[in-house]
CSV table of C-alpha atoms and ligand atoms in Angstrom, one decimal:
chain,number,residue,atom,x,y,z
A,1,MET,CA,32.9,2.9,16.5
A,2,ILE,CA,30.0,1.1,14.8
A,3,THR,CA,30.5,-3.0,16.4
A,4,LYS,CA,27.5,-4.5,15.4
A,5,ALA,CA,24.9,-3.2,12.6
A,6,ILE,CA,24.1,-0.6,9.9
A,7,ALA,CA,21.9,-0.6,7.5
A,8,VAL,CA,21.5,0.8,4.3
A,9,MET,CA,18.8,2.7,2.6
A,10,THR,CA,17.4,4.2,-1.1
A,11,SER,CA,15.8,6.9,-0.9
A,12,GLY,CA,13.8,9.7,-3.2
A,13,GLY,CA,14.2,9.2,-7.5
A,14,ASP,CA,16.0,5.7,-8.7
A,15,SER,CA,19.0,5.7,-10.4
A,16,PRO,CA,21.1,3.6,-12.2
A,17,GLY,CA,24.1,2.0,-9.7
A,18,MET,CA,22.4,2.7,-6.8
A,19,ASN,CA,21.9,-1.0,-6.6
A,20,ALA,CA,25.7,-1.3,-7.5
A,21,ALA,CA,26.9,1.8,-4.2
A,22,ALA,CA,24.4,-1.2,-1.9
A,23,ARG,CA,25.8,-4.2,-3.3
A,24,ALA,CA,29.6,-2.4,-2.2
A,25,VAL,CA,27.7,-0.5,1.2
A,26,VAL,CA,26.4,-4.8,2.5
A,27,ARG,CA,29.9,-6.2,1.0
A,28,THR,CA,31.7,-3.5,2.6
A,29,ALA,CA,29.8,-4.0,6.1
A,30,ILE,CA,30.7,-7.8,6.4
A,31,SER,CA,33.7,-8.2,5.7
A,32,GLU,CA,34.2,-6.3,8.7
A,33,GLY,CA,31.9,-8.9,10.9
A,34,VAL,CA,29.4,-5.4,11.2
A,35,LYS,CA,26.1,-6.8,10.2
A,36,VAL,CA,23.9,-4.6,7.6
A,37,TYR,CA,19.8,-4.9,7.0
A,38,GLY,CA,18.3,-2.6,4.3
A,39,ILE,CA,15.4,-0.4,4.4
A,40,TYR,CA,12.9,-1.2,1.7
A,41,ASN,CA,11.6,0.9,0.3
A,42,GLY,CA,13.0,4.3,1.2
A,43,TYR,CA,12.0,5.7,4.2
A,44,LYS,CA,8.3,4.7,4.6
A,45,GLY,CA,10.0,1.0,4.9
A,46,MET,CA,11.6,3.1,7.8
A,47,LEU,CA,8.3,4.0,9.3
A,48,ASP,CA,6.6,0.3,7.9
A,49,ASP,CA,9.5,-1.7,9.7
A,50,ASP,CA,9.8,-3.6,6.6
A,51,ILE,CA,13.9,-3.8,7.4
A,52,ARG,CA,15.3,-7.2,7.1
A,53,GLU,CA,19.0,-8.4,7.4
A,54,LEU,CA,20.7,-8.7,3.8
A,55,THR,CA,24.2,-10.9,3.3
A,56,SER,CA,26.9,-10.9,0.9
A,57,ARG,CA,24.8,-13.6,-1.4
A,58,SER,CA,21.5,-10.5,-1.4
A,59,VAL,CA,23.9,-7.9,-3.6
A,60,SER,CA,24.2,-10.8,-6.3
A,61,ASP,CA,23.8,-10.7,-9.7
A,62,LEU,CA,23.7,-6.5,-9.0
A,63,ILE,CA,25.3,-5.1,-9.8
A,64,GLN,CA,24.6,-4.7,-14.0
A,65,ARG,CA,21.2,-3.7,-13.2
A,66,GLY,CA,19.7,-0.5,-13.0
A,67,GLY,CA,17.0,1.1,-10.8
A,68,THR,CA,17.4,-1.0,-6.6
A,69,PHE,CA,16.6,-4.0,-5.2
A,70,LEU,CA,15.8,-1.7,-1.9
A,71,GLY,CA,12.7,-0.2,-3.2
A,72,THR,CA,12.2,3.7,-3.4
A,73,ALA,CA,9.6,6.3,-2.4
A,74,ARG,CA,8.6,9.6,-1.5
A,75,CYS,CA,7.5,9.7,2.2
A,76,MET,CA,5.3,12.4,3.5
A,77,GLU,CA,5.1,10.7,6.7
A,78,PHE,CA,8.9,11.3,7.7
A,79,LYS,CA,8.7,14.4,7.1
A,80,THR,CA,7.7,15.4,10.1
A,81,PRO,CA,9.7,14.8,13.5
A,82,GLU,CA,7.1,12.4,15.4
A,83,GLY,CA,7.6,9.7,11.7
A,84,ARG,CA,11.3,10.4,12.1
A,85,GLN,CA,11.1,9.2,15.7
A,86,GLN,CA,9.4,6.0,14.8
A,87,GLY,CA,11.2,4.8,12.0
A,88,PHE,CA,14.1,5.6,15.0
A,89,GLN,CA,12.5,3.6,16.6
A,90,ASN,CA,12.7,1.3,14.2
A,91,LEU,CA,15.9,1.0,13.4
A,92,GLN,CA,16.8,0.7,17.6
A,93,LYS,CA,14.7,-3.1,17.7
A,94,HIS,CA,16.8,-4.2,15.7
A,95,GLY,CA,20.3,-3.1,17.1
A,96,ILE,CA,20.8,-0.6,13.8
A,97,GLU,CA,23.6,2.2,15.2
A,98,GLY,CA,24.3,3.6,11.7
A,99,LEU,CA,22.9,4.4,8.5
A,100,VAL,CA,23.9,4.9,4.9
A,101,ILE,CA,21.8,6.0,2.8
A,102,ILE,CA,21.8,7.2,-0.9
A,103,GLY,CA,20.0,9.3,-2.2
A,104,GLY,CA,20.1,13.3,-3.4
A,105,ASP,CA,18.7,16.3,-2.3
A,106,GLY,CA,15.3,15.2,-0.2
A,107,SER,CA,16.2,12.1,0.7
A,108,LEU,CA,19.8,13.3,2.3
A,109,THR,CA,18.2,16.2,4.2
A,110,GLY,CA,15.4,13.8,5.9
A,111,GLY,CA,19.0,12.0,7.0
A,112,ALA,CA,20.1,14.9,8.3
A,113,LEU,CA,17.3,16.2,10.6
A,114,LEU,CA,16.8,12.7,11.7
A,115,SER,CA,20.4,12.7,12.9
A,116,LYS,CA,19.4,15.7,14.9
A,117,GLU,CA,16.9,14.3,16.7
A,118,THR,CA,18.1,11.2,17.6
A,119,GLY,CA,21.6,11.4,17.4
A,120,ILE,CA,22.2,8.6,14.8
A,121,PRO,CA,25.8,8.7,12.7
A,122,ILE,CA,24.5,9.0,8.8
A,123,VAL,CA,26.4,9.0,5.8
A,124,GLY,CA,25.4,10.3,2.6
A,125,ILE,CA,26.1,8.9,-0.6
A,126,PRO,CA,25.3,11.4,-3.3
A,127,GLY,CA,22.1,9.0,-6.1
A,128,THR,CA,20.8,10.6,-8.4
A,129,ILE,CA,20.5,11.1,-12.5
A,130,ASP,CA,20.3,15.5,-11.8
A,131,ASN,CA,23.6,15.8,-10.6
A,132,ASP,CA,22.7,18.9,-7.9
A,133,VAL,CA,24.2,18.0,-4.2
A,134,TRP,CA,26.0,21.0,-3.2
A,135,GLY,CA,29.4,19.8,-3.1
A,136,MET,CA,31.2,17.9,-5.6
A,137,ASP,CA,30.4,17.3,-9.5
A,138,TYR,CA,28.7,13.5,-9.9
A,139,THR,CA,26.4,12.3,-8.7
A,140,ILE,CA,25.4,8.4,-9.3
A,141,GLY,CA,23.7,7.3,-12.5
A,142,CYS,CA,24.2,11.2,-14.0
A,143,ASP,CA,26.2,9.0,-16.5
A,144,THR,CA,23.9,6.3,-17.4
A,145,ALA,CA,21.1,9.1,-17.9
A,146,ALA,CA,23.5,11.2,-19.7
A,147,ASN,CA,24.0,8.7,-22.4
A,148,THR,CA,21.2,7.9,-22.5
A,149,ILE,CA,19.7,11.0,-23.4
A,150,VAL,CA,22.0,11.6,-26.2
A,151,ASP,CA,21.6,8.1,-27.8
A,152,ALA,CA,18.0,9.8,-28.0
A,153,ILE,CA,19.6,13.2,-29.5
A,154,ASN,CA,21.4,10.9,-32.5
A,155,LYS,CA,18.3,9.3,-33.0
A,156,LEU,CA,16.2,12.8,-33.3
A,157,ARG,CA,19.3,14.4,-34.8
A,158,ASP,CA,18.7,11.7,-37.5
A,159,THR,CA,15.2,11.9,-38.4
A,160,ALA,CA,15.1,16.3,-37.7
A,161,SER,CA,17.4,16.2,-40.6
A,162,ALA,CA,15.6,13.3,-43.0
A,163,HIS,CA,12.8,15.7,-42.5
A,164,ARG,CA,14.7,19.3,-42.1
A,165,ARG,CA,12.3,19.6,-39.0
A,166,ILE,CA,12.9,20.9,-35.6
A,167,MET,CA,13.0,19.1,-33.2
A,168,VAL,CA,13.0,20.4,-29.4
A,169,VAL,CA,13.8,17.9,-26.2
A,170,GLU,CA,12.2,17.6,-23.6
A,171,VAL,CA,14.6,16.8,-20.4
A,172,MET,CA,14.4,15.7,-16.1
A,173,GLY,CA,15.7,18.1,-14.1
A,174,HIS,CA,13.5,20.2,-12.4
A,175,HIS,CA,15.3,21.8,-10.7
A,176,SER,CA,18.8,21.8,-11.9
A,177,GLY,CA,20.0,21.9,-16.0
A,178,TRP,CA,22.4,19.9,-15.6
A,179,LEU,CA,22.1,16.8,-17.8
A,180,ALA,CA,20.3,19.7,-20.2
A,181,VAL,CA,23.4,21.3,-20.8
A,182,THR,CA,25.7,18.4,-20.4
A,183,THR,CA,23.9,16.8,-23.4
A,184,ALA,CA,23.0,19.6,-25.1
A,185,ILE,CA,27.4,20.0,-25.7
A,186,ALA,CA,27.1,16.2,-25.4
A,187,GLY,CA,25.1,15.3,-28.2
A,188,GLY,CA,25.8,18.0,-30.3
A,189,ALA,CA,22.1,20.1,-30.5
A,190,GLU,CA,22.0,24.3,-31.5
A,191,TYR,CA,20.6,25.0,-27.9
A,192,VAL,CA,19.6,24.4,-24.9
A,193,ILE,CA,17.3,26.2,-22.6
A,194,VAL,CA,17.8,25.7,-18.8
A,195,PRO,CA,15.8,26.9,-15.2
A,196,GLU,CA,19.0,28.7,-14.3
A,197,VAL,CA,19.8,31.3,-16.8
A,198,LYS,CA,17.0,32.6,-18.8
A,199,SER,CA,16.7,32.2,-22.3
A,200,ASP,CA,15.7,34.3,-25.5
A,201,LEU,CA,12.7,32.3,-27.8
A,202,LYS,CA,12.4,35.2,-29.9
A,203,GLN,CA,16.2,35.4,-30.7
A,204,ILE,CA,16.8,31.0,-30.4
A,205,CYS,CA,13.4,31.1,-33.6
A,206,ASP,CA,15.6,34.3,-35.6
A,207,ASP,CA,18.6,32.2,-35.0
A,208,ILE,CA,17.1,29.3,-36.2
A,209,VAL,CA,14.5,30.1,-39.6
A,210,GLU,CA,18.4,32.7,-41.1
A,211,SER,CA,20.3,28.8,-40.2
A,212,TYR,CA,18.0,26.6,-42.6
A,213,GLU,CA,17.9,29.6,-44.9
A,214,LYS,CA,21.4,29.2,-45.2
A,215,GLY,CA,20.8,25.2,-45.9
A,216,LYS,CA,20.3,23.6,-42.5
A,217,ARG,CA,18.5,21.1,-42.1
A,218,TYR,CA,17.8,20.5,-38.5
A,219,SER,CA,17.6,21.5,-35.3
A,220,ILE,CA,17.6,20.8,-32.1
A,221,ILE,CA,16.9,22.7,-29.1
A,222,VAL,CA,17.2,20.4,-25.1
A,223,VAL,CA,15.2,21.9,-22.7
A,224,ALA,CA,15.3,21.2,-19.1
A,225,GLU,CA,12.1,20.0,-18.1
A,226,GLY,CA,12.3,23.0,-15.0
A,227,ALA,CA,12.6,25.3,-17.8
A,228,GLY,CA,9.5,25.2,-19.0
A,229,SER,CA,7.3,22.1,-20.9
A,230,GLY,CA,8.7,21.1,-23.9
A,231,ILE,CA,5.8,20.8,-25.3
A,232,GLU,CA,4.8,24.3,-25.0
A,233,ILE,CA,8.3,25.7,-26.2
A,234,GLY,CA,8.2,22.9,-29.4
A,235,LYS,CA,5.1,24.9,-30.1
A,236,LYS,CA,6.1,28.4,-29.8
A,237,VAL,CA,9.0,27.6,-31.9
A,238,GLU,CA,6.8,26.3,-34.6
A,239,GLU,CA,4.5,29.8,-34.5
A,240,ILE,CA,7.5,31.9,-34.7
A,241,THR,CA,9.5,29.9,-36.9
A,242,GLN,CA,7.0,28.5,-39.6
A,243,ILE,CA,9.3,25.6,-39.7
A,244,ASP,CA,7.6,21.9,-38.7
A,245,THR,CA,9.1,20.5,-35.1
A,246,ARG,CA,8.6,17.7,-33.1
A,247,VAL,CA,8.9,17.4,-29.3
A,248,SER,CA,9.8,14.7,-27.3
A,249,VAL,CA,10.0,14.2,-23.5
A,250,LEU,CA,12.2,11.6,-23.0
A,251,GLY,CA,9.9,11.1,-19.2
A,252,HIS,CA,11.3,7.8,-17.2
A,253,ILE,CA,12.9,6.2,-20.0
A,254,GLN,CA,16.8,8.8,-18.3
A,255,ARG,CA,16.2,6.9,-14.8
A,256,GLY,CA,16.4,3.3,-15.8
A,257,GLY,CA,19.3,1.0,-17.8
A,258,SER,CA,21.4,0.1,-16.7
A,259,PRO,CA,24.5,1.4,-15.2
A,260,SER,CA,27.5,2.2,-17.2
A,261,VAL,CA,30.8,1.9,-15.8
A,262,GLU,CA,31.9,5.3,-14.7
A,263,ASP,CA,28.1,4.8,-12.7
A,264,ARG,CA,29.3,1.4,-11.3
A,265,MET,CA,33.3,2.0,-10.7
A,266,LYS,CA,32.0,5.6,-8.8
A,267,ALA,CA,28.8,4.2,-7.3
A,268,SER,CA,31.6,0.8,-5.5
A,269,MET,CA,33.5,3.5,-4.2
A,270,LEU,CA,31.7,5.4,-2.6
A,271,GLY,CA,29.4,2.9,-1.3
A,272,GLU,CA,33.0,1.1,0.0
A,273,LYS,CA,33.7,4.5,1.5
A,274,ALA,CA,30.3,4.6,3.5
A,275,ALA,CA,30.6,2.0,5.4
A,276,LEU,CA,34.2,1.8,6.4
A,277,ALA,CA,33.3,5.3,7.4
A,278,LEU,CA,30.1,5.1,9.1
A,279,ILE,CA,31.8,2.0,11.3
A,280,SER,CA,35.1,3.5,12.0
A,281,GLY,CA,32.8,6.0,13.5
A,282,ALA,CA,31.5,8.6,11.7
A,283,SER,CA,28.6,10.7,10.8
A,284,ASN,CA,26.8,13.4,8.8
A,285,ILE,CA,28.8,13.3,6.0
A,286,VAL,CA,28.2,12.8,1.7
A,287,PHE,CA,31.3,11.2,0.4
A,288,GLY,CA,31.1,12.2,-3.6
A,289,PHE,CA,33.1,12.7,-6.3
A,290,ASN,CA,34.6,16.2,-7.2
A,291,GLU,CA,36.9,16.6,-10.1
A,292,GLY,CA,37.7,12.7,-10.0
A,293,ARG,CA,38.5,12.5,-6.6
A,294,VAL,CA,36.6,11.1,-3.6
A,295,VAL,CA,35.7,14.3,-1.2
A,296,SER,CA,33.5,14.2,1.5
A,297,VAL,CA,31.3,17.1,2.4
A,298,ASN,CA,29.5,17.9,5.5
A,299,LEU,CA,25.8,16.6,5.4
A,300,PHE,CA,24.7,19.4,6.5
A,301,ASP,CA,26.7,21.9,4.2
A,302,ALA,CA,24.8,19.3,1.5
A,303,VAL,CA,21.9,19.7,2.5
A,304,ASN,CA,21.5,23.7,2.9
A,305,ASN,CA,23.0,24.7,0.8
A,306,THR,CA,22.1,25.1,-3.8
A,307,LYS,CA,24.8,23.3,-6.3
A,308,THR,CA,24.9,26.2,-9.5
A,309,LEU,CA,25.3,25.2,-13.1
A,310,ASP,CA,28.6,25.4,-13.8
A,311,PRO,CA,28.4,29.1,-16.2
A,312,GLU,CA,31.1,27.1,-18.2
A,313,LEU,CA,28.7,24.6,-19.3
A,314,VAL,CA,26.2,27.0,-20.5
A,315,ARG,CA,29.2,28.5,-22.4
A,316,LEU,CA,30.1,26.5,-24.5
A,317,ALA,CA,26.8,24.7,-25.4
A,318,ARG,CA,26.8,28.1,-26.3
A,319,VAL,CA,30.2,28.4,-28.7
A,320,LEU,CA,30.2,24.6,-29.7
A,321,ALA,CA,26.0,25.2,-31.2
B,1,LIG,O1,14.9,12.2,-10.0
B,1,LIG,C1,15.2,12.8,-10.0
B,1,LIG,C2,14.0,13.0,-11.4
B,1,LIG,O2,14.7,12.7,-12.5
B,1,LIG,C3,13.6,14.2,-11.0
B,1,LIG,O3,15.1,15.0,-12.5
B,1,LIG,C4,12.4,14.3,-12.0
B,1,LIG,O4,11.4,15.8,-12.0
B,1,LIG,C5,11.9,13.7,-10.9
B,1,LIG,O5,12.8,12.9,-10.8
B,1,LIG,C6,10.2,12.7,-11.6
B,1,LIG,O6,10.2,12.0,-9.9
B,1,LIG,P1,8.6,10.9,-9.9
B,1,LIG,O7,9.6,9.8,-10.6
B,1,LIG,O8,8.7,11.0,-8.4
B,1,LIG,O9,7.6,11.8,-10.8
């Protein structure tokens, strides 16, 4: 049971809705009579003692904002036991008894190691547009990012159709094809290439040529960055099909923007759950959503297992293409 103070931080790649989650953690802790500190710039801020007390006012005017007001960073030093000890000492200096970490796989791994080595209670909230945290089918920000991508696909189809071109759209996802396959289905793309499934580019090109011969005016291929460079794939596609091809690498535009209602709602619910659980003595768990319900997953299970891409999504993308 925590009676004095907790801290909240965001870490790894930012995602829309992280602010809503942090806001919920802060306001819940305060309403429980517990102080709450913000750790700025992720694990780097923990090491640099960039730790400040937050009030209810500190998180005003934030729910609609993308990014993270706490800042985030990728920190190599925290990957060493010495770095984590240094971070822990800074937490102790402020009387922080437990920590809420909002971030993806790598950030939660850092938290698991910190907890294992120092015993500090940790509760995780999955925040990444990649939707690749094990044990759950949703991570904060994936909905907004998917909407941004689908909006881009809609626009790209207009111009592809006008010129009878092929459009290759590269989306984020180094190890995970969730964003690619989801947006291929929701955006009505003809093909999707993801790191988890082997794709036959020659077959895709042959199919496209056949469809153009029958009168089709455009073809959209969504590529997850982890499956190969969109630019390279676009070159090969043009070479094989001899059809004018253009490539759009959406890049970091996918990570920004005002969070969707779904991301705001789920982030708020997870933030409250995480703060309440931490204060009432829980440790080493991650709260997430699975099949529409809040679930709690053991922190070590979440970071030691790899989430696989739902084969049903891959199948559906193919059937509907
Ligand atoms: O947020 C996760 C992620 O978006 C990956 O899909 C992508 O490969 C990576 O972050 C990019 O990270 P950075 O902003 O550090 O270049």
